[in-house]
mmCIF file of N, CA and C in Angstrom:
data_model
loop_
_atom_site.group_PDB
_atom_site.id
_atom_site.type_symbol
_atom_site.label_atom_id
_atom_site.label_comp_id
_atom_site.label_asym_id
_atom_site.label_seq_id
_atom_site.Cartn_x
_atom_site.Cartn_y
_atom_site.Cartn_z
ATOM 1 N N UNK A 1 -102.042 159.265 0.890
ATOM 2 C CA UNK A 1 -101.876 158.621 -0.409
ATOM 3 C C UNK A 1 -103.206 158.035 -0.942
ATOM 4 N N UNK A 2 -104.014 157.471 -0.057
ATOM 5 C CA UNK A 2 -105.270 156.887 -0.515
ATOM 6 C C UNK A 2 -106.192 157.971 -1.078
ATOM 7 N N UNK A 3 -106.309 159.077 -0.369
ATOM 8 C CA UNK A 3 -107.171 160.162 -0.837
ATOM 9 C C UNK A 3 -106.691 160.704 -2.185
ATOM 10 N N UNK A 4 -105.399 160.825 -2.347
ATOM 11 C CA UNK A 4 -104.840 161.303 -3.622
ATOM 12 C C UNK A 4 -105.117 160.309 -4.742
ATOM 13 N N UNK A 5 -105.019 159.035 -4.447
ATOM 14 C CA UNK A 5 -105.301 158.013 -5.460
ATOM 15 C C UNK A 5 -106.771 158.052 -5.875
ATOM 16 N N UNK A 6 -107.656 158.220 -4.899
ATOM 17 C CA UNK A 6 -109.085 158.305 -5.203
ATOM 18 C C UNK A 6 -109.383 159.560 -6.020
ATOM 19 N N UNK A 7 -108.804 160.686 -5.634
ATOM 20 C CA UNK A 7 -109.011 161.937 -6.370
ATOM 21 C C UNK A 7 -108.506 161.814 -7.803
ATOM 22 N N UNK A 8 -107.352 161.202 -7.993
ATOM 23 C CA UNK A 8 -106.798 161.022 -9.333
ATOM 24 C C UNK A 8 -107.698 160.125 -10.170
ATOM 25 N N UNK A 9 -108.194 159.042 -9.576
ATOM 26 C CA UNK A 9 -109.090 158.141 -10.307
ATOM 27 C C UNK A 9 -110.388 158.855 -10.690
ATOM 28 N N UNK A 10 -110.941 159.632 -9.770
ATOM 29 C CA UNK A 10 -112.170 160.372 -10.063
ATOM 30 C C UNK A 10 -111.929 161.384 -11.173
ATOM 31 N N UNK A 11 -110.833 162.121 -11.075
ATOM 32 C CA UNK A 11 -110.510 163.112 -12.102
ATOM 33 C C UNK A 11 -110.342 162.454 -13.460
ATOM 34 N N UNK A 12 -109.649 161.336 -13.498
ATOM 35 C CA UNK A 12 -109.427 160.637 -14.766
ATOM 36 C C UNK A 12 -110.733 160.118 -15.361
ATOM 37 N N UNK A 13 -111.673 159.741 -14.525
ATOM 38 C CA UNK A 13 -112.974 159.287 -15.013
ATOM 39 C C UNK A 13 -113.803 160.468 -15.530
ATOM 40 N N UNK A 14 -113.845 161.529 -14.750
ATOM 41 C CA UNK A 14 -114.665 162.690 -15.108
ATOM 42 C C UNK A 14 -114.098 163.425 -16.310
ATOM 43 N N UNK A 15 -112.810 163.484 -16.422
ATOM 44 C CA UNK A 15 -112.156 164.268 -17.468
ATOM 45 C C UNK A 15 -111.998 163.472 -18.764
ATOM 46 N N UNK A 16 -113.079 162.836 -19.194
ATOM 47 C CA UNK A 16 -113.077 162.134 -20.473
ATOM 48 C C UNK A 16 -114.091 162.811 -21.386
ATOM 49 N N UNK A 17 -113.859 162.749 -22.682
ATOM 50 C CA UNK A 17 -114.811 163.384 -23.606
ATOM 51 C C UNK A 17 -116.236 162.854 -23.452
ATOM 52 N N UNK A 18 -116.378 161.565 -23.195
ATOM 53 C CA UNK A 18 -117.715 160.985 -23.071
ATOM 54 C C UNK A 18 -118.474 161.598 -21.893
ATOM 55 N N UNK A 19 -117.831 161.695 -20.741
ATOM 56 C CA UNK A 19 -118.498 162.250 -19.557
ATOM 57 C C UNK A 19 -118.759 163.735 -19.752
ATOM 58 N N UNK A 20 -117.786 164.466 -20.270
ATOM 59 C CA UNK A 20 -117.964 165.901 -20.453
ATOM 60 C C UNK A 20 -119.053 166.216 -21.477
ATOM 61 N N UNK A 21 -119.128 165.447 -22.563
ATOM 62 C CA UNK A 21 -120.202 165.645 -23.542
ATOM 63 C C UNK A 21 -121.546 165.279 -22.925
ATOM 64 N N UNK A 22 -121.552 164.228 -22.111
ATOM 65 C CA UNK A 22 -122.783 163.818 -21.433
ATOM 66 C C UNK A 22 -123.278 164.893 -20.475
ATOM 67 N N UNK A 23 -122.360 165.554 -19.790
ATOM 68 C CA UNK A 23 -122.737 166.628 -18.875
ATOM 69 C C UNK A 23 -123.431 167.750 -19.640
ATOM 70 N N UNK A 24 -122.892 168.126 -20.790
ATOM 71 C CA UNK A 24 -123.512 169.189 -21.589
ATOM 72 C C UNK A 24 -124.905 168.784 -22.057
ATOM 73 N N UNK A 25 -125.067 167.537 -22.477
ATOM 74 C CA UNK A 25 -126.378 167.066 -22.931
ATOM 75 C C UNK A 25 -127.363 167.018 -21.768
ATOM 76 N N UNK A 26 -126.914 166.560 -20.616
ATOM 77 C CA UNK A 26 -127.789 166.467 -19.449
ATOM 78 C C UNK A 26 -128.174 167.862 -18.941
ATOM 79 N N UNK A 27 -127.238 168.811 -19.013
ATOM 80 C CA UNK A 27 -127.568 170.184 -18.628
ATOM 81 C C UNK A 27 -128.670 170.729 -19.530
ATOM 82 N N UNK A 28 -128.518 170.498 -20.830
ATOM 83 C CA UNK A 28 -129.530 170.975 -21.774
ATOM 84 C C UNK A 28 -130.894 170.354 -21.460
ATOM 85 N N UNK A 29 -130.901 169.092 -21.072
ATOM 86 C CA UNK A 29 -132.154 168.421 -20.722
ATOM 87 C C UNK A 29 -132.775 169.044 -19.472
ATOM 88 N N UNK A 30 -131.962 169.279 -18.453
ATOM 89 C CA UNK A 30 -132.446 169.932 -17.237
ATOM 90 C C UNK A 30 -133.016 171.316 -17.554
ATOM 91 N N UNK A 31 -132.264 172.113 -18.300
ATOM 92 C CA UNK A 31 -132.689 173.476 -18.613
ATOM 93 C C UNK A 31 -133.985 173.449 -19.421
ATOM 94 N N UNK A 32 -134.102 172.514 -20.352
ATOM 95 C CA UNK A 32 -135.328 172.394 -21.126
ATOM 96 C C UNK A 32 -136.523 172.114 -20.210
ATOM 97 N N UNK A 33 -136.358 171.177 -19.285
ATOM 98 C CA UNK A 33 -137.442 170.878 -18.341
ATOM 99 C C UNK A 33 -137.775 172.100 -17.483
ATOM 100 N N UNK A 34 -136.761 172.785 -16.989
ATOM 101 C CA UNK A 34 -137.003 173.966 -16.155
ATOM 102 C C UNK A 34 -137.691 175.069 -16.946
ATOM 103 N N UNK A 35 -137.336 175.232 -18.211
ATOM 104 C CA UNK A 35 -137.993 176.232 -19.049
ATOM 105 C C UNK A 35 -139.455 175.865 -19.291
ATOM 106 N N UNK A 36 -139.750 174.574 -19.427
ATOM 107 C CA UNK A 36 -141.139 174.137 -19.577
ATOM 108 C C UNK A 36 -141.936 174.433 -18.308
ATOM 109 N N UNK A 37 -141.330 174.164 -17.151
ATOM 110 C CA UNK A 37 -141.991 174.470 -15.873
ATOM 111 C C UNK A 37 -142.224 175.974 -15.765
ATOM 112 N N UNK A 38 -141.220 176.757 -16.158
ATOM 113 C CA UNK A 38 -141.360 178.215 -16.107
ATOM 114 C C UNK A 38 -142.463 178.693 -17.053
ATOM 115 N N UNK A 39 -142.544 178.106 -18.228
ATOM 116 C CA UNK A 39 -143.592 178.501 -19.177
ATOM 117 C C UNK A 39 -144.980 178.206 -18.609
ATOM 118 N N UNK A 40 -145.090 177.153 -17.834
ATOM 119 C CA UNK A 40 -146.379 176.772 -17.270
ATOM 120 C C UNK A 40 -146.749 177.605 -16.047
ATOM 121 N N UNK A 41 -145.754 177.925 -15.200
ATOM 122 C CA UNK A 41 -146.048 178.547 -13.911
ATOM 123 C C UNK A 41 -145.484 179.952 -13.737
ATOM 124 N N UNK A 42 -144.718 180.479 -14.718
ATOM 125 C CA UNK A 42 -144.099 181.802 -14.616
ATOM 126 C C UNK A 42 -143.334 181.928 -13.302
ATOM 127 N N UNK A 43 -142.379 181.037 -13.104
ATOM 128 C CA UNK A 43 -141.740 180.842 -11.809
ATOM 129 C C UNK A 43 -140.333 181.424 -11.701
ATOM 130 N N UNK A 44 -139.528 181.292 -12.743
ATOM 131 C CA UNK A 44 -138.104 181.608 -12.650
ATOM 132 C C UNK A 44 -137.740 182.911 -13.352
ATOM 133 N N UNK A 45 -136.844 183.662 -12.720
ATOM 134 C CA UNK A 45 -136.302 184.853 -13.369
ATOM 135 C C UNK A 45 -135.011 184.537 -14.107
ATOM 136 N N UNK A 46 -134.344 183.448 -13.711
ATOM 137 C CA UNK A 46 -133.057 183.103 -14.312
ATOM 138 C C UNK A 46 -132.762 181.638 -14.044
ATOM 139 N N UNK A 47 -132.191 180.972 -15.029
ATOM 140 C CA UNK A 47 -131.670 179.615 -14.856
ATOM 141 C C UNK A 47 -130.189 179.730 -15.152
ATOM 142 N N UNK A 48 -129.369 179.413 -14.158
ATOM 143 C CA UNK A 48 -127.942 179.697 -14.299
ATOM 144 C C UNK A 48 -127.101 178.571 -13.722
ATOM 145 N N UNK A 49 -125.815 178.701 -13.909
ATOM 146 C CA UNK A 49 -124.876 177.735 -13.369
ATOM 147 C C UNK A 49 -123.949 177.222 -14.456
ATOM 148 N N UNK A 50 -123.152 176.243 -14.084
ATOM 149 C CA UNK A 50 -122.211 175.625 -15.010
ATOM 150 C C UNK A 50 -122.360 174.122 -14.918
ATOM 151 N N UNK A 51 -122.318 173.462 -16.050
ATOM 152 C CA UNK A 51 -122.452 172.015 -16.048
ATOM 153 C C UNK A 51 -123.750 171.615 -15.378
ATOM 154 N N UNK A 52 -123.667 170.663 -14.457
ATOM 155 C CA UNK A 52 -124.857 170.202 -13.755
ATOM 156 C C UNK A 52 -125.033 170.865 -12.398
ATOM 157 N N UNK A 53 -124.341 171.954 -12.154
ATOM 158 C CA UNK A 53 -124.611 172.792 -10.987
ATOM 159 C C UNK A 53 -125.570 173.871 -11.469
ATOM 160 N N UNK A 54 -126.853 173.645 -11.253
ATOM 161 C CA UNK A 54 -127.895 174.473 -11.857
ATOM 162 C C UNK A 54 -128.686 175.181 -10.771
ATOM 163 N N UNK A 55 -128.880 176.465 -10.945
ATOM 164 C CA UNK A 55 -129.726 177.240 -10.046
ATOM 165 C C UNK A 55 -130.833 177.883 -10.843
ATOM 166 N N UNK A 56 -132.040 177.827 -10.304
ATOM 167 C CA UNK A 56 -133.187 178.459 -10.947
ATOM 168 C C UNK A 56 -133.731 179.497 -9.967
ATOM 169 N N UNK A 57 -133.446 180.769 -10.254
ATOM 170 C CA UNK A 57 -133.848 181.860 -9.361
ATOM 171 C C UNK A 57 -135.334 182.134 -9.507
ATOM 172 N N UNK A 58 -135.990 182.255 -8.361
ATOM 173 C CA UNK A 58 -137.421 182.544 -8.380
ATOM 174 C C UNK A 58 -137.678 184.003 -8.732
ATOM 175 N N UNK A 59 -138.774 184.259 -9.438
ATOM 176 C CA UNK A 59 -139.187 185.629 -9.754
ATOM 177 C C UNK A 59 -139.611 186.318 -8.458
ATOM 178 N N UNK A 60 -139.536 187.648 -8.425
ATOM 179 C CA UNK A 60 -139.833 188.382 -7.183
ATOM 180 C C UNK A 60 -141.163 188.012 -6.535
ATOM 181 N N UNK A 61 -142.200 187.747 -7.325
ATOM 182 C CA UNK A 61 -143.492 187.424 -6.722
ATOM 183 C C UNK A 61 -143.483 186.088 -5.976
ATOM 184 N N UNK A 62 -142.428 185.306 -6.176
ATOM 185 C CA UNK A 62 -142.314 184.020 -5.487
ATOM 186 C C UNK A 62 -141.207 184.013 -4.430
ATOM 187 N N UNK A 63 -140.499 185.128 -4.270
ATOM 188 C CA UNK A 63 -139.434 185.173 -3.267
ATOM 189 C C UNK A 63 -140.000 184.792 -1.901
ATOM 190 N N UNK A 64 -139.225 184.056 -1.165
ATOM 191 C CA UNK A 64 -139.653 183.623 0.152
ATOM 192 C C UNK A 64 -140.488 182.357 0.125
ATOM 193 N N UNK A 65 -140.830 181.872 -1.064
ATOM 194 C CA UNK A 65 -141.640 180.666 -1.172
ATOM 195 C C UNK A 65 -140.813 179.450 -1.539
ATOM 196 N N UNK A 66 -139.525 179.626 -1.754
ATOM 197 C CA UNK A 66 -138.684 178.487 -2.109
ATOM 198 C C UNK A 66 -138.770 177.404 -1.042
ATOM 199 N N UNK A 67 -138.924 177.832 0.204
ATOM 200 C CA UNK A 67 -139.058 176.874 1.298
ATOM 201 C C UNK A 67 -140.273 175.984 1.077
ATOM 202 N N UNK A 68 -141.312 176.572 0.521
ATOM 203 C CA UNK A 68 -142.498 175.786 0.220
ATOM 204 C C UNK A 68 -142.209 174.716 -0.828
ATOM 205 N N UNK A 69 -141.296 174.994 -1.746
ATOM 206 C CA UNK A 69 -140.957 174.032 -2.797
ATOM 207 C C UNK A 69 -139.931 173.025 -2.315
ATOM 208 N N UNK A 70 -138.823 173.471 -1.797
ATOM 209 C CA UNK A 70 -137.711 172.579 -1.446
ATOM 210 C C UNK A 70 -137.015 172.939 -0.143
ATOM 211 N N UNK A 71 -137.650 173.759 0.707
ATOM 212 C CA UNK A 71 -137.031 174.214 1.944
ATOM 213 C C UNK A 71 -135.648 174.784 1.670
ATOM 214 N N UNK A 72 -135.570 175.660 0.666
ATOM 215 C CA UNK A 72 -134.297 176.256 0.270
ATOM 216 C C UNK A 72 -134.438 177.776 0.264
ATOM 217 N N UNK A 73 -133.510 178.451 -0.411
ATOM 218 C CA UNK A 73 -133.557 179.907 -0.519
ATOM 219 C C UNK A 73 -134.426 180.284 -1.713
ATOM 220 N N UNK A 74 -134.160 181.438 -2.317
ATOM 221 C CA UNK A 74 -134.944 181.884 -3.462
ATOM 222 C C UNK A 74 -134.362 181.377 -4.772
ATOM 223 N N UNK A 75 -133.513 180.378 -4.685
ATOM 224 C CA UNK A 75 -132.957 179.739 -5.871
ATOM 225 C C UNK A 75 -133.091 178.238 -5.682
ATOM 226 N N UNK A 76 -133.700 177.593 -6.649
ATOM 227 C CA UNK A 76 -133.774 176.137 -6.623
ATOM 228 C C UNK A 76 -132.435 175.630 -7.127
ATOM 229 N N UNK A 77 -131.793 174.800 -6.360
ATOM 230 C CA UNK A 77 -130.478 174.291 -6.750
ATOM 231 C C UNK A 77 -130.596 172.823 -7.117
ATOM 232 N N UNK A 78 -130.030 172.484 -8.257
ATOM 233 C CA UNK A 78 -130.029 171.114 -8.737
ATOM 234 C C UNK A 78 -128.574 170.702 -8.931
ATOM 235 N N UNK A 79 -128.163 169.653 -8.253
ATOM 236 C CA UNK A 79 -126.775 169.193 -8.322
ATOM 237 C C UNK A 79 -126.772 167.669 -8.446
ATOM 238 N N UNK A 80 -127.131 167.161 -9.621
ATOM 239 C CA UNK A 80 -127.193 165.717 -9.791
ATOM 240 C C UNK A 80 -125.814 165.118 -10.063
ATOM 241 N N UNK A 81 -125.791 163.815 -10.067
ATOM 242 C CA UNK A 81 -124.589 163.083 -10.458
ATOM 243 C C UNK A 81 -124.222 163.442 -11.894
ATOM 244 N N UNK A 82 -122.951 163.443 -12.204
ATOM 245 C CA UNK A 82 -122.516 163.742 -13.570
ATOM 246 C C UNK A 82 -122.923 162.646 -14.549
ATOM 247 N N UNK A 83 -123.280 161.488 -14.035
ATOM 248 C CA UNK A 83 -123.653 160.373 -14.910
ATOM 249 C C UNK A 83 -125.107 159.952 -14.677
ATOM 250 N N UNK A 84 -125.959 160.894 -14.280
ATOM 251 C CA UNK A 84 -127.371 160.619 -14.047
ATOM 252 C C UNK A 84 -128.041 160.176 -15.349
ATOM 253 N N UNK A 85 -128.946 159.211 -15.254
ATOM 254 C CA UNK A 85 -129.682 158.748 -16.426
ATOM 255 C C UNK A 85 -130.695 159.800 -16.862
ATOM 256 N N UNK A 86 -130.900 159.915 -18.166
ATOM 257 C CA UNK A 86 -131.879 160.863 -18.697
ATOM 258 C C UNK A 86 -133.272 160.575 -18.138
ATOM 259 N N UNK A 87 -133.590 159.304 -17.949
ATOM 260 C CA UNK A 87 -134.917 158.955 -17.411
ATOM 261 C C UNK A 87 -135.072 159.454 -15.980
ATOM 262 N N UNK A 88 -133.984 159.459 -15.216
ATOM 263 C CA UNK A 88 -134.039 159.990 -13.851
ATOM 264 C C UNK A 88 -134.245 161.502 -13.859
ATOM 265 N N UNK A 89 -133.651 162.179 -14.826
ATOM 266 C CA UNK A 89 -133.862 163.624 -14.959
ATOM 267 C C UNK A 89 -135.335 163.892 -15.266
ATOM 268 N N UNK A 90 -135.872 163.160 -16.227
ATOM 269 C CA UNK A 90 -137.276 163.366 -16.611
ATOM 270 C C UNK A 90 -138.207 163.094 -15.437
ATOM 271 N N UNK A 91 -137.965 162.019 -14.697
ATOM 272 C CA UNK A 91 -138.820 161.702 -13.546
ATOM 273 C C UNK A 91 -138.694 162.759 -12.452
ATOM 274 N N UNK A 92 -137.474 163.172 -12.163
ATOM 275 C CA UNK A 92 -137.259 164.190 -11.137
ATOM 276 C C UNK A 92 -137.902 165.515 -11.483
ATOM 277 N N UNK A 93 -137.795 165.918 -12.738
ATOM 278 C CA UNK A 93 -138.391 167.178 -13.158
ATOM 279 C C UNK A 93 -139.919 167.089 -13.168
ATOM 280 N N UNK A 94 -140.469 165.927 -13.503
ATOM 281 C CA UNK A 94 -141.926 165.745 -13.446
ATOM 282 C C UNK A 94 -142.408 165.854 -12.003
ATOM 283 N N UNK A 95 -141.663 165.269 -11.083
ATOM 284 C CA UNK A 95 -142.027 165.371 -9.662
ATOM 285 C C UNK A 95 -141.902 166.806 -9.164
ATOM 286 N N UNK A 96 -140.855 167.497 -9.611
ATOM 287 C CA UNK A 96 -140.676 168.891 -9.218
ATOM 288 C C UNK A 96 -141.823 169.746 -9.762
ATOM 289 N N UNK A 97 -142.215 169.526 -11.013
ATOM 290 C CA UNK A 97 -143.318 170.281 -11.614
ATOM 291 C C UNK A 97 -144.611 170.040 -10.826
ATOM 292 N N UNK A 98 -144.851 168.797 -10.403
ATOM 293 C CA UNK A 98 -146.049 168.505 -9.608
ATOM 294 C C UNK A 98 -145.988 169.216 -8.256
ATOM 295 N N UNK A 99 -144.800 169.257 -7.647
ATOM 296 C CA UNK A 99 -144.637 169.955 -6.374
ATOM 297 C C UNK A 99 -144.910 171.449 -6.550
ATOM 298 N N UNK A 100 -144.409 172.026 -7.632
ATOM 299 C CA UNK A 100 -144.655 173.440 -7.917
ATOM 300 C C UNK A 100 -146.151 173.683 -8.069
ATOM 301 N N UNK A 101 -146.811 172.837 -8.824
ATOM 302 C CA UNK A 101 -148.249 172.951 -9.033
ATOM 303 C C UNK A 101 -148.996 172.884 -7.695
ATOM 304 N N UNK A 102 -148.614 171.941 -6.845
ATOM 305 C CA UNK A 102 -149.268 171.789 -5.545
ATOM 306 C C UNK A 102 -149.063 173.014 -4.666
ATOM 307 N N UNK A 103 -147.850 173.550 -4.650
ATOM 308 C CA UNK A 103 -147.556 174.706 -3.813
ATOM 309 C C UNK A 103 -148.303 175.938 -4.312
ATOM 310 N N UNK A 104 -148.297 176.154 -5.622
ATOM 311 C CA UNK A 104 -148.927 177.357 -6.159
ATOM 312 C C UNK A 104 -150.459 177.303 -6.104
ATOM 313 N N UNK A 105 -151.013 176.103 -6.054
ATOM 314 C CA UNK A 105 -152.469 176.004 -5.978
ATOM 315 C C UNK A 105 -152.973 175.996 -4.534
ATOM 316 N N UNK A 106 -152.049 175.925 -3.578
ATOM 317 C CA UNK A 106 -152.446 175.894 -2.158
ATOM 318 C C UNK A 106 -152.805 177.267 -1.656
#
């Protein structure tokens, strides 16, 4: 019963127009930052996903280097909180861009 109550409360919070509209705006912000990084470094072949489950697939010339960026596969995965602050997105993407720059210049 406790788990069901928690799930219902979470669903009721997430399933509001304010949160859902915020998710769309935050996704657009993430994608914009990733596109800027791609324009600078020619890094991604695809940015995909739904909502804030975002994957940025590396271009073939970077395959196998995802580990150098985030110790991951050939797709950078971003899964932030649904209520993440825009300033946190901007800071995180700036740090990611610096990491990309450091890896590619090494």
